[in-house]
Amino acid sequence: MKKIAIFASGNGSNFQSIMEAEAKKELKIKTSLLVCDHHEAYVLQRAQGLGIPIFCFNPKEYEDKKAYEEVILEHLLVEGVDYLILAGYMRLIGPTILREYEGRIINIHPSLLPAFPGKDAIGQALDARAKETGVTVHYVDEGMDTGPVIAQESVRIYENDTEESLKKRIQIVEHRLYPSVLKELFQQEHLNIG
Ligand code: GRF
């Protein structure tokens, strides 16, 4: 069974949806670690409640990205983590982690990439008066939301949408799409090995 680490910086609703799929055995994985860069993040409470090991760090306490990523990497290797699942982790993954996990890092982003990459993708879509946006699950490379796309699903934008109403509909899609894409991915991986 594949071991994953989930990286998150905030609320952790996607973390929750993956954990629920794991608990129901829909996803045959073991979440071995939560990596978080905010001591106040609500995702920490979710992980504590479920007894998931946590590595929480304050980037400001390290000299640079390389320094904190070396410590993260140590935790990942100690836990024997196979895949990194980014779920609202608000930092670019640097070369230290990429070198070790290239092709095994996955992210979810609230737009139809390559449209609206980076921060505030939902606000960007509303400002652009787009008719649709959506959700993308993709592999992570050194760029900002630039890695190969694994799956996408569109979400319509209505005239009277606010950031809140649109986010709500996008997250409904995220919570279904992310676990199902991971399920398929790990099944394929299992078949390839078996
Ligand atoms: C999600 O919208 C995800 O697409 C983006 O960050 C958000 C995280 O939300 N990368 P949550 O913390 O999982 O609720």
Coordinates of N, CA and C and ligand atoms in Angstrom, one line a residue:
M1 N 0.8 -1.2 0.0 CA 0.0 0.0 0.0 C 0.9 1.3 0.0
K2 N 0.5 2.2 -0.9 CA 1.3 3.4 -1.0 C 1.2 4.3 0.3
K3 N 2.3 4.9 0.7 CA 2.2 5.8 1.8 C 2.3 7.3 1.2
I4 N 1.4 8.1 1.7 CA 1.4 9.5 1.2 C 1.6 10.4 2.4
A5 N 2.1 11.6 2.0 CA 2.2 12.8 2.9 C 1.3 13.8 2.3
I6 N 0.4 14.4 3.1 CA -0.4 15.5 2.6 C 0.2 16.9 3.0
F7 N 0.4 17.8 2.1 CA 0.9 19.1 2.4 C -0.3 20.1 2.4
A8 N -0.5 20.9 3.5 CA -1.6 21.8 3.5 C -1.2 23.0 4.4
S9 N -1.8 24.2 4.1 CA -1.4 25.4 4.8 C -2.6 26.0 5.6
G10 N -3.8 25.5 5.3 CA -5.0 26.2 5.8 C -6.1 25.4 6.4
N11 N -7.3 25.5 5.8 CA -8.5 24.9 6.3 C -8.4 23.3 6.3
G12 N -8.0 22.8 5.2 CA -7.8 21.3 5.1 C -9.0 20.6 4.7
S13 N -10.0 21.2 4.0 CA -11.2 20.4 3.6 C -10.8 19.3 2.6
N14 N -9.8 19.6 1.8 CA -9.3 18.5 0.8 C -8.6 17.4 1.6
F15 N -7.8 17.8 2.6 CA -7.2 16.8 3.5 C -8.3 15.9 4.0
Q16 N -9.4 16.5 4.5 CA -10.5 15.7 5.1 C -11.1 14.8 4.1
S17 N -11.3 15.2 2.8 CA -12.0 14.4 1.9 C -11.1 13.2 1.5
I18 N -9.8 13.4 1.5 CA -8.9 12.3 1.2 C -8.9 11.3 2.4
M19 N -8.9 11.8 3.6 CA -8.9 11.0 4.8 C -10.2 10.1 4.9
E20 N -11.3 10.8 4.4 CA -12.6 10.0 4.5 C -12.6 8.9 3.5
A21 N -12.0 9.2 2.3 CA -11.9 8.1 1.2 C -11.0 7.0 1.7
E22 N -10.0 7.4 2.4 CA -9.1 6.4 3.0 C -9.8 5.5 4.1
A23 N -10.5 6.2 4.9 CA -11.2 5.5 6.0 C -12.3 4.5 5.4
K24 N -12.9 4.9 4.3 CA -13.9 4.0 3.7 C -13.3 3.0 2.8
K25 N -12.0 3.0 2.8 CA -11.2 2.0 2.0 C -11.4 2.2 0.5
E26 N -12.0 3.3 0.1 CA -12.1 3.6 -1.4 C -10.7 3.9 -1.9
L27 N -9.9 4.5 -1.1 CA -8.5 4.8 -1.5 C -7.6 3.9 -0.7
K28 N -6.9 3.1 -1.4 CA -6.0 2.1 -0.7 C -4.6 2.7 -0.5
I29 N -4.6 3.7 0.4 CA -3.3 4.4 0.7 C -3.3 4.5 2.2
K30 N -2.1 4.9 2.7 CA -1.9 5.2 4.1 C -1.4 6.6 4.2
T31 N -2.1 7.5 4.8 CA -1.6 8.9 5.1 C -0.7 8.8 6.3
S32 N 0.6 9.0 6.0 CA 1.6 8.8 7.1 C 2.1 10.1 7.7
L33 N 1.8 11.2 7.0 CA 2.3 12.5 7.6 C 1.5 13.7 7.0
L34 N 1.2 14.7 7.9 CA 0.7 16.0 7.4 C 1.9 17.0 7.5
V35 N 2.2 17.7 6.4 CA 3.2 18.7 6.5 C 2.5 20.0 6.4
C36 N 2.8 20.9 7.3 CA 2.0 22.2 7.4 C 3.0 23.3 7.7
D37 N 2.8 24.5 7.1 CA 3.7 25.6 7.4 C 3.0 26.8 8.2
H38 N 1.9 26.4 8.9 CA 1.2 27.5 9.7 C 0.8 26.9 11.0
H39 N 1.3 27.4 12.1 CA 0.9 26.8 13.4 C -0.6 27.0 13.7
E40 N -1.2 28.0 13.0 CA -2.6 28.3 13.4 C -3.6 27.5 12.4
A41 N -3.1 26.8 11.5 CA -4.0 26.3 10.4 C -5.0 25.2 11.0
Y42 N -6.2 25.3 10.5 CA -7.2 24.4 11.0 C -7.0 23.0 10.7
V43 N -6.2 22.8 9.6 CA -5.9 21.4 9.1 C -5.2 20.6 10.3
L44 N -4.5 21.3 11.1 CA -3.7 20.7 12.2 C -4.7 20.0 13.2
Q45 N -5.8 20.7 13.5 CA -6.8 20.1 14.4 C -7.4 18.9 13.7
R46 N -7.7 19.0 12.4 CA -8.3 17.8 11.7 C -7.3 16.6 11.9
A47 N -6.0 16.9 11.6 CA -5.0 15.8 11.6 C -4.9 15.2 13.1
Q48 N -4.9 16.1 14.1 CA -4.8 15.7 15.4 C -5.9 14.8 15.8
G49 N -7.1 15.2 15.4 CA -8.3 14.4 15.7 C -8.3 13.0 15.1
L50 N -7.5 12.9 14.0 CA -7.5 11.6 13.3 C -6.2 10.8 13.7
G51 N -5.4 11.4 14.5 CA -4.1 10.8 14.9 C -3.1 10.6 13.8
I52 N -3.1 11.6 12.9 CA -2.1 11.6 11.8 C -0.8 12.3 12.3
P53 N 0.3 11.7 12.1 CA 1.6 12.4 12.5 C 1.7 13.8 11.7
I54 N 2.2 14.8 12.4 CA 2.3 16.1 11.9 C 3.7 16.6 11.9
F55 N 4.2 17.2 10.8 CA 5.4 18.0 10.9 C 4.9 19.5 10.5
C56 N 5.0 20.3 11.5 CA 4.6 21.7 11.3 C 5.8 22.6 11.5
F57 N 6.0 23.5 10.6 CA 7.2 24.3 10.7 C 6.9 25.8 10.4
N58 N 7.8 26.7 10.9 CA 7.7 28.1 10.5 C 8.8 28.4 9.6
P59 N 8.5 28.7 8.3 CA 9.6 29.0 7.3 C 10.5 30.1 7.8
K60 N 10.0 31.0 8.6 CA 10.8 32.2 9.0 C 12.0 31.7 9.9
E61 N 11.8 30.6 10.5 CA 12.8 30.1 11.4 C 14.0 29.4 10.7
Y62 N 13.9 29.4 9.4 CA 15.0 28.7 8.6 C 15.7 29.7 7.7
E63 N 16.9 29.5 7.3 CA 17.6 30.4 6.5 C 17.0 30.6 5.2
D64 N 16.6 29.5 4.6 CA 16.0 29.6 3.2 C 15.1 28.3 3.0
K65 N 14.6 28.3 1.7 CA 13.7 27.1 1.4 C 14.5 25.8 1.4
K66 N 15.7 25.8 1.0 CA 16.6 24.6 1.0 C 16.7 24.1 2.4
A67 N 16.9 25.0 3.4 CA 17.0 24.5 4.8 C 15.8 23.9 5.3
Y68 N 14.6 24.4 5.1 CA 13.4 23.8 5.6 C 13.0 22.6 4.8
E69 N 13.3 22.6 3.5 CA 12.9 21.4 2.7 C 13.8 20.2 3.1
E70 N 15.0 20.5 3.5 CA 15.9 19.4 3.9 C 15.3 18.7 5.1
V71 N 14.7 19.5 6.0 CA 14.1 18.9 7.2 C 12.8 18.2 6.9
I72 N 12.0 18.7 6.0 CA 10.8 18.0 5.5 C 11.2 16.7 4.9
L73 N 12.2 16.7 4.0 CA 12.6 15.5 3.3 C 13.1 14.4 4.3
E74 N 13.7 14.8 5.3 CA 14.1 13.9 6.4 C 12.9 13.2 6.9
H75 N 11.9 14.0 7.3 CA 10.6 13.4 7.8 C 10.0 12.4 6.8
L76 N 10.0 12.8 5.5 CA 9.3 12.0 4.5 C 10.1 10.7 4.3
L77 N 11.4 10.7 4.4 CA 12.2 9.5 4.2 C 12.1 8.6 5.4
V78 N 12.0 9.2 6.6 CA 11.9 8.4 7.8 C 10.5 7.7 7.8
E79 N 9.5 8.4 7.4 CA 8.2 7.7 7.3 C 8.0 6.8 6.1
G80 N 9.0 6.8 5.2 CA 8.9 6.0 4.0 C 7.8 6.4 3.1
V81 N 7.6 7.7 2.9 CA 6.5 8.3 2.1 C 6.8 8.1 0.6
D82 N 5.8 7.6 -0.2 CA 6.0 7.3 -1.6 C 5.5 8.5 -2.4
Y83 N 4.4 9.1 -2.0 CA 3.8 10.2 -2.8 C 3.5 11.4 -2.0
L84 N 3.7 12.6 -2.6 CA 3.3 13.9 -1.9 C 2.0 14.4 -2.5
I85 N 1.1 14.7 -1.7 CA -0.2 15.2 -2.2 C -0.4 16.6 -1.6
L86 N -0.4 17.6 -2.5 CA -0.5 18.9 -2.1 C -2.0 19.3 -2.1
A87 N -2.4 19.8 -1.0 CA -3.9 20.2 -0.8 C -4.0 21.5 -0.1
G88 N -3.8 22.6 -0.9 CA -3.8 23.9 -0.3 C -2.5 24.3 0.4
Y89 N -1.4 23.8 -0.2 CA 0.0 24.1 0.4 C 0.4 25.4 -0.4
M90 N 0.6 26.5 0.3 CA 0.8 27.7 -0.4 C 2.2 28.1 -0.7
R91 N 3.0 27.1 -1.0 CA 4.4 27.3 -1.3 C 4.8 26.5 -2.5
L92 N 5.8 27.1 -3.3 CA 6.4 26.3 -4.4 C 7.3 25.2 -3.8
I93 N 7.2 24.0 -4.4 CA 8.1 23.0 -4.0 C 9.5 23.3 -4.7
G94 N 10.5 23.2 -3.9 CA 11.9 23.6 -4.4 C 12.6 22.3 -4.8
P95 N 13.8 22.5 -5.4 CA 14.6 21.4 -6.0 C 15.0 20.3 -5.0
T96 N 15.1 20.7 -3.7 CA 15.5 19.7 -2.7 C 14.5 18.5 -2.6
I97 N 13.2 18.9 -2.6 CA 12.2 17.9 -2.5 C 11.9 17.3 -3.9
L98 N 11.9 18.2 -4.9 CA 11.6 17.8 -6.3 C 12.5 16.7 -6.8
R99 N 13.8 16.9 -6.5 CA 14.8 15.9 -7.0 C 14.5 14.5 -6.5
E100 N 14.0 14.4 -5.2 CA 13.7 13.1 -4.6 C 12.4 12.6 -5.1
Y101 N 11.4 13.5 -5.3 CA 10.0 13.0 -5.5 C 9.4 13.3 -6.9
E102 N 10.3 13.7 -7.9 CA 9.8 14.1 -9.2 C 8.9 13.1 -9.8
G103 N 7.7 13.5 -10.3 CA 6.7 12.5 -10.9 C 5.9 11.9 -9.8
R104 N 6.1 12.2 -8.5 CA 5.3 11.6 -7.4 C 4.8 12.7 -6.5
I105 N 4.6 13.9 -7.1 CA 4.0 15.0 -6.3 C 2.8 15.5 -7.1
I106 N 1.7 15.6 -6.5 CA 0.4 15.9 -7.1 C -0.2 17.1 -6.4
N107 N -0.9 18.0 -7.2 CA -1.5 19.2 -6.6 C -2.9 19.3 -7.1
I108 N -3.7 20.0 -6.4 CA -5.1 20.4 -6.9 C -5.2 21.9 -6.9
H109 N -5.7 22.4 -8.0 CA -5.8 23.9 -8.2 C -7.2 24.3 -8.6
P110 N -7.7 25.4 -8.0 CA -9.1 25.7 -8.3 C -9.3 26.6 -9.6
S111 N -8.8 26.1 -10.7 CA -9.1 26.7 -12.0 C -8.9 25.6 -13.1
L112 N -9.2 25.9 -14.3 CA -8.9 25.1 -15.4 C -7.5 25.5 -16.0
L113 N -6.5 25.0 -15.4 CA -5.1 25.4 -15.8 C -4.9 25.1 -17.3
P114 N -4.2 25.9 -18.1 CA -3.3 26.9 -17.6 C -4.0 28.3 -17.3
A115 N -5.3 28.3 -17.3 CA -6.0 29.6 -16.9 C -5.8 29.8 -15.4
F116 N -5.6 31.0 -15.0 CA -5.6 31.5 -13.6 C -4.7 30.7 -12.7
P117 N -3.4 30.6 -13.0 CA -2.5 29.9 -12.1 C -2.2 30.8 -10.8
G118 N -1.6 30.3 -9.9 CA -1.1 31.1 -8.7 C -2.2 31.4 -7.7
K119 N -2.0 32.4 -7.0 CA -2.9 32.8 -5.9 C -4.2 33.3 -6.3
D120 N -5.2 33.1 -5.5 CA -6.6 33.7 -5.7 C -7.1 33.4 -7.1
A121 N -7.1 32.1 -7.5 CA -7.5 31.7 -8.8 C -9.0 31.9 -9.0
I122 N -9.8 31.9 -7.9 CA -11.2 32.1 -8.0 C -11.5 33.6 -8.2
G123 N -10.8 34.4 -7.5 CA -10.9 35.9 -7.7 C -10.5 36.3 -9.1
Q124 N -9.4 35.6 -9.6 CA -8.9 35.9 -10.9 C -10.0 35.6 -12.0
A125 N -10.7 34.5 -11.8 CA -11.7 34.0 -12.8 C -12.9 35.0 -12.7
L126 N -13.3 35.5 -11.6 CA -14.4 36.4 -11.5 C -14.0 37.8 -12.1
D127 N -12.8 38.2 -11.8 CA -12.3 39.5 -12.3 C -12.2 39.5 -13.9
A128 N -11.9 38.3 -14.4 CA -11.8 38.2 -15.9 C -13.2 38.0 -16.5
R129 N -14.2 38.0 -15.7 CA -15.6 37.7 -16.2 C -15.7 36.5 -17.0
A130 N -15.0 35.5 -16.6 CA -15.0 34.2 -17.3 C -16.4 33.5 -17.2
K131 N -16.8 32.7 -18.1 CA -18.1 32.0 -18.1 C -17.9 30.7 -17.3
E132 N -16.7 30.2 -17.3 CA -16.5 29.0 -16.6 C -15.1 29.0 -16.0
T133 N -15.0 28.2 -14.9 CA -13.6 27.9 -14.4 C -13.7 26.4 -14.0
G134 N -12.9 26.0 -13.0 CA -13.0 24.6 -12.7 C -12.0 24.2 -11.7
V135 N -11.6 22.9 -11.8 CA -10.6 22.3 -10.9 C -9.6 21.5 -11.8
T136 N -8.4 21.6 -11.4 CA -7.3 20.8 -12.1 C -6.5 20.0 -11.1
V137 N -6.3 18.7 -11.4 CA -5.4 17.9 -10.6 C -4.2 17.7 -11.5
H138 N -3.0 18.0 -11.0 CA -1.8 17.9 -11.9 C -0.6 17.5 -11.2
Y139 N 0.4 17.0 -12.0 CA 1.7 16.7 -11.4 C 2.4 18.0 -11.1
V140 N 3.3 18.0 -10.2 CA 4.0 19.3 -9.8 C 5.4 19.2 -10.4
D141 N 5.8 20.4 -11.1 CA 7.1 20.5 -11.5 C 7.7 21.8 -10.8
E142 N 8.8 22.4 -11.4 CA 9.4 23.5 -10.7 C 8.6 24.8 -10.9
G143 N 7.6 24.8 -11.8 CA 6.9 26.1 -12.0 C 5.7 26.3 -11.1
M144 N 5.0 27.4 -11.3 CA 3.8 27.7 -10.5 C 2.6 27.1 -11.2
D145 N 2.1 26.0 -10.8 CA 0.9 25.3 -11.4 C 1.1 25.0 -12.9
T146 N 2.3 24.5 -13.2 CA 2.6 24.3 -14.6 C 2.8 22.8 -15.0
G147 N 2.7 21.9 -14.1 CA 3.0 20.5 -14.4 C 1.9 19.8 -15.2
P148 N 2.2 18.7 -15.8 CA 1.3 17.9 -16.6 C -0.1 17.7 -15.9
V149 N -1.2 18.0 -16.7 CA -2.5 17.8 -16.1 C -2.9 16.3 -16.1
I150 N -3.5 15.9 -15.0 CA -4.0 14.5 -14.8 C -5.5 14.5 -15.1
A151 N -6.2 15.5 -14.5 CA -7.7 15.5 -14.7 C -8.2 17.0 -14.5
Q152 N -9.3 17.3 -15.2 CA -9.9 18.6 -15.0 C -11.4 18.4 -15.0
E153 N -12.1 19.3 -14.3 CA -13.5 19.4 -14.4 C -14.0 20.8 -14.3
S154 N -14.9 21.2 -15.2 CA -15.3 22.6 -15.2 C -16.4 22.9 -14.3
V155 N -16.5 24.2 -13.9 CA -17.6 24.7 -13.1 C -18.0 26.0 -13.7
R156 N -19.3 26.1 -13.9 CA -19.9 27.2 -14.5 C -19.9 28.4 -13.6
I157 N -19.7 29.6 -14.2 CA -19.7 30.8 -13.3 C -21.0 31.6 -13.7
Y158 N -21.8 31.9 -12.7 CA -23.1 32.6 -12.9 C -22.9 34.1 -12.7
E159 N -23.7 34.9 -13.4 CA -23.7 36.4 -13.3 C -23.6 36.9 -11.8
N160 N -24.4 36.3 -11.0 CA -24.5 36.8 -9.6 C -23.5 36.1 -8.6
D161 N -22.6 35.3 -9.2 CA -21.6 34.6 -8.3 C -20.7 35.6 -7.5
T162 N -20.5 35.2 -6.2 CA -19.5 35.9 -5.4 C -18.4 35.0 -5.3
E163 N -17.3 35.5 -4.7 CA -16.2 34.6 -4.4 C -16.6 33.4 -3.5
E164 N -17.5 33.7 -2.6 CA -17.9 32.7 -1.7 C -18.8 31.6 -2.3
S165 N -19.7 32.1 -3.2 CA -20.6 31.1 -3.8 C -19.9 30.2 -4.8
L166 N -18.9 30.9 -5.5 CA -18.2 30.1 -6.5 C -17.2 29.1 -5.8
K167 N -16.6 29.6 -4.8 CA -15.7 28.7 -4.0 C -16.4 27.5 -3.5
K168 N -17.6 27.7 -3.0 CA -18.4 26.6 -2.5 C -18.6 25.5 -3.6
R169 N -19.0 25.9 -4.8 CA -19.3 25.0 -5.9 C -18.0 24.3 -6.3
I170 N -16.9 25.1 -6.4 CA -15.6 24.5 -6.8 C -15.1 23.5 -5.7
Q171 N -15.3 23.8 -4.5 CA -14.9 22.8 -3.5 C -15.7 21.5 -3.5
I172 N -16.9 21.6 -3.8 CA -17.7 20.4 -3.9 C -17.1 19.5 -5.0
V173 N -16.7 20.1 -6.1 CA -16.0 19.3 -7.2 C -14.7 18.8 -6.7
E174 N -13.9 19.6 -6.0 CA -12.6 19.2 -5.5 C -12.7 18.0 -4.6
H175 N -13.7 18.0 -3.7 CA -13.8 16.9 -2.7 C -14.2 15.6 -3.3
R176 N -14.8 15.7 -4.5 CA -15.1 14.4 -5.2 C -13.9 14.0 -6.1
L177 N -13.4 15.0 -6.8 CA -12.4 14.8 -7.9 C -11.1 14.3 -7.3
Y178 N -10.6 14.9 -6.3 CA -9.2 14.6 -5.8 C -9.1 13.1 -5.4
P179 N -10.0 12.7 -4.5 CA -9.9 11.2 -4.1 C -10.1 10.3 -5.2
S180 N -11.0 10.6 -6.2 CA -11.3 9.7 -7.3 C -10.1 9.6 -8.2
V181 N -9.4 10.8 -8.5 CA -8.2 10.7 -9.3 C -7.1 10.0 -8.6
L182 N -7.0 10.2 -7.4 CA -5.9 9.5 -6.6 C -6.2 8.0 -6.6
K183 N -7.4 7.6 -6.5 CA -7.8 6.2 -6.5 C -7.4 5.6 -7.8
E184 N -7.7 6.2 -8.9 CA -7.4 5.7 -10.2 C -5.8 5.6 -10.4
L185 N -5.2 6.6 -10.0 CA -3.7 6.7 -10.1 C -3.0 5.5 -9.4
F186 N -3.5 5.3 -8.2 CA -2.8 4.3 -7.4 C -3.2 2.9 -7.8
Q187 N -4.4 2.8 -8.4 CA -4.8 1.5 -9.0 C -3.9 1.1 -10.1
Q188 N -3.7 2.1 -11.0 CA -2.8 1.9 -12.2 C -1.4 1.5 -11.7
E189 N -1.0 2.3 -10.8 CA 0.4 2.0 -10.2 C 0.5 0.6 -9.7
H190 N -0.6 0.2 -9.0 CA -0.6 -1.2 -8.5 C -0.5 -2.2 -9.6
L191 N -1.3 -1.9 -10.7 CA -1.3 -2.9 -11.8 C 0.1 -2.9 -12.5
N192 N 0.7 -1.7 -12.6 CA 2.0 -1.7 -13.3 C 3.0 -2.5 -12.5
I193 N 2.9 -2.4 -11.2 CA 3.9 -3.2 -10.4 C 3.6 -4.6 -10.4
G194 N 2.2 -4.9 -10.2 CA 1.8 -6.3 -10.0 C 1.9 -7.0 -11.4
Ligands
GRF1 C1 -8.3 24.4 -2.6 O1 -9.2 25.2 -3.3 C2 -7.2 23.9 -3.5 O2 -7.6 23.8 -4.9 C3 -6.2 25.0 -3.4 O3 -6.2 25.5 -2.1 C4 -7.5 25.2 -1.6 C5 -7.4 24.5 -0.3 O4 -8.6 24.4 0.4 N1 -4.9 24.5 -3.8 P1 -8.7 23.4 1.7 O5 -7.6 23.9 2.7 O6 -8.5 22.0 1.3 O7 -10.1 23.6 2.2

